[in-house]
Structures are given as C-alpha cells and as structure tokens.
Amino acid sequence: MAYRLASKIALITGAAQEIGRSCAELFAKEGTFVFVYDERFRDHQNIVLDIYIGI
C-alpha cells in the first residue's frame, strides 16, 4: 500500500452512514487524520473509536 494519504487531514461527513463510514475507515487505514461528522448521530467519539479499533 502506497500510503499516499499518510499525515493528511480529512473531514468525513455522514460518517455514521454506509458510504461515509467506509470512506472514514479507508482514510484511517491509509494513515490520514480523520475528523468525522454526522448530523443524525451525535456520539461522534464512538464512531471514531469503532473506526480506529477496526484497523
């Protein structure tokens, strides 16, 4: 894996949903600093924990 996104910063909206969550997981696996937001889901800390625990 090339890690082209390592040390970059990404803001992922819709991170609690299917596509947004998949993007956040992919970016995190590439070494990107991921910030997540989802208007319909207020517990963003759990989203981040789930993403980084899965790596």
PDB file of C-alpha atoms in Angstrom:
ATOM      1  CA  MET A   1       0.000   0.000   0.000  1.00  0.00           C
ATOM      2  CA  ALA A   2       1.431   3.380  -1.000  1.00  0.00           C
ATOM      3  CA  TYR A   3       0.095   5.412   1.963  1.00  0.00           C
ATOM      4  CA  ARG A   4      -0.363   8.487  -0.210  1.00  0.00           C
ATOM      5  CA  LEU A   5      -2.753   9.896   2.378  1.00  0.00           C
ATOM      6  CA  ALA A   6      -0.454   9.436   5.380  1.00  0.00           C
ATOM      7  CA  SER A   7      -0.271  12.524   7.609  1.00  0.00           C
ATOM      8  CA  LYS A   8      -3.028  14.266   5.632  1.00  0.00           C
ATOM      9  CA  ILE A   9      -6.217  15.586   7.247  1.00  0.00           C
ATOM     10  CA  ALA A  10      -9.734  14.612   6.154  1.00  0.00           C
ATOM     11  CA  LEU A  11     -13.180  15.709   7.305  1.00  0.00           C
ATOM     12  CA  ILE A  12     -15.710  12.985   6.564  1.00  0.00           C
ATOM     13  CA  THR A  13     -19.376  13.963   6.696  1.00  0.00           C
ATOM     14  CA  GLY A  14     -22.050  11.319   7.023  1.00  0.00           C
ATOM     15  CA  ALA A  15     -19.563   9.160   8.913  1.00  0.00           C
ATOM     16  CA  ALA A  16     -22.208   7.151  10.758  1.00  0.00           C
ATOM     17  CA  GLN A  17     -23.762   6.006   7.492  1.00  0.00           C
ATOM     18  CA  GLU A  18     -22.599   3.408   4.989  1.00  0.00           C
ATOM     19  CA  ILE A  19     -20.530   5.321   2.415  1.00  0.00           C
ATOM     20  CA  GLY A  20     -19.199   7.950   4.822  1.00  0.00           C
ATOM     21  CA  ARG A  21     -18.170   5.307   7.327  1.00  0.00           C
ATOM     22  CA  SER A  22     -16.430   3.245   4.644  1.00  0.00           C
ATOM     23  CA  CYS A  23     -14.538   6.323   3.469  1.00  0.00           C
ATOM     24  CA  ALA A  24     -13.504   7.177   7.031  1.00  0.00           C
ATOM     25  CA  GLU A  25     -12.255   3.626   7.586  1.00  0.00           C
ATOM     26  CA  LEU A  26     -10.285   3.642   4.328  1.00  0.00           C
ATOM     27  CA  PHE A  27      -8.710   7.022   5.044  1.00  0.00           C
ATOM     28  CA  ALA A  28      -7.771   5.929   8.584  1.00  0.00           C
ATOM     29  CA  LYS A  29      -6.135   2.766   7.235  1.00  0.00           C
ATOM     30  CA  GLU A  30      -4.080   4.955   4.888  1.00  0.00           C
ATOM     31  CA  GLY A  31      -2.749   6.954   7.858  1.00  0.00           C
ATOM     32  CA  THR A  32      -4.943  10.027   7.443  1.00  0.00           C
ATOM     33  CA  PHE A  33      -6.016  12.074  10.458  1.00  0.00           C
ATOM     34  CA  VAL A  34      -9.787  11.637  10.227  1.00  0.00           C
ATOM     35  CA  PHE A  35     -12.366  14.040  11.615  1.00  0.00           C
ATOM     36  CA  VAL A  36     -15.932  12.743  11.419  1.00  0.00           C
ATOM     37  CA  TYR A  37     -19.332  14.389  11.456  1.00  0.00           C
ATOM     38  CA  ASP A  38     -22.851  13.124  11.035  1.00  0.00           C
ATOM     39  CA  GLU A  39     -25.804  15.385  11.698  1.00  0.00           C
ATOM     40  CA  ARG A  40     -28.086  12.487  12.612  1.00  0.00           C
ATOM     41  CA  PHE A  41     -25.653  10.838  15.017  1.00  0.00           C
ATOM     42  CA  ARG A  42     -24.404  12.878  17.958  1.00  0.00           C
ATOM     43  CA  ASP A  43     -21.951  10.433  19.549  1.00  0.00           C
ATOM     44  CA  HIS A  44     -19.003  11.074  17.219  1.00  0.00           C
ATOM     45  CA  GLN A  45     -16.459   9.732  19.686  1.00  0.00           C
ATOM     46  CA  ASN A  46     -17.913   6.230  19.328  1.00  0.00           C
ATOM     47  CA  ILE A  47     -17.694   6.451  15.534  1.00  0.00           C
ATOM     48  CA  VAL A  48     -14.002   7.309  15.762  1.00  0.00           C
ATOM     49  CA  LEU A  49     -13.334   4.547  18.285  1.00  0.00           C
ATOM     50  CA  ASP A  50     -15.092   1.986  16.086  1.00  0.00           C
ATOM     51  CA  ILE A  51     -13.090   3.079  13.050  1.00  0.00           C
ATOM     52  CA  TYR A  52      -9.680   3.024  14.725  1.00  0.00           C
ATOM     53  CA  ILE A  53     -10.327  -0.177  16.692  1.00  0.00           C
ATOM     54  CA  GLY A  54     -11.135  -1.898  13.386  1.00  0.00           C
ATOM     55  CA  ILE A  55      -7.744  -1.064  11.872  1.00  0.00           C
TER      56      ILE A  55
END
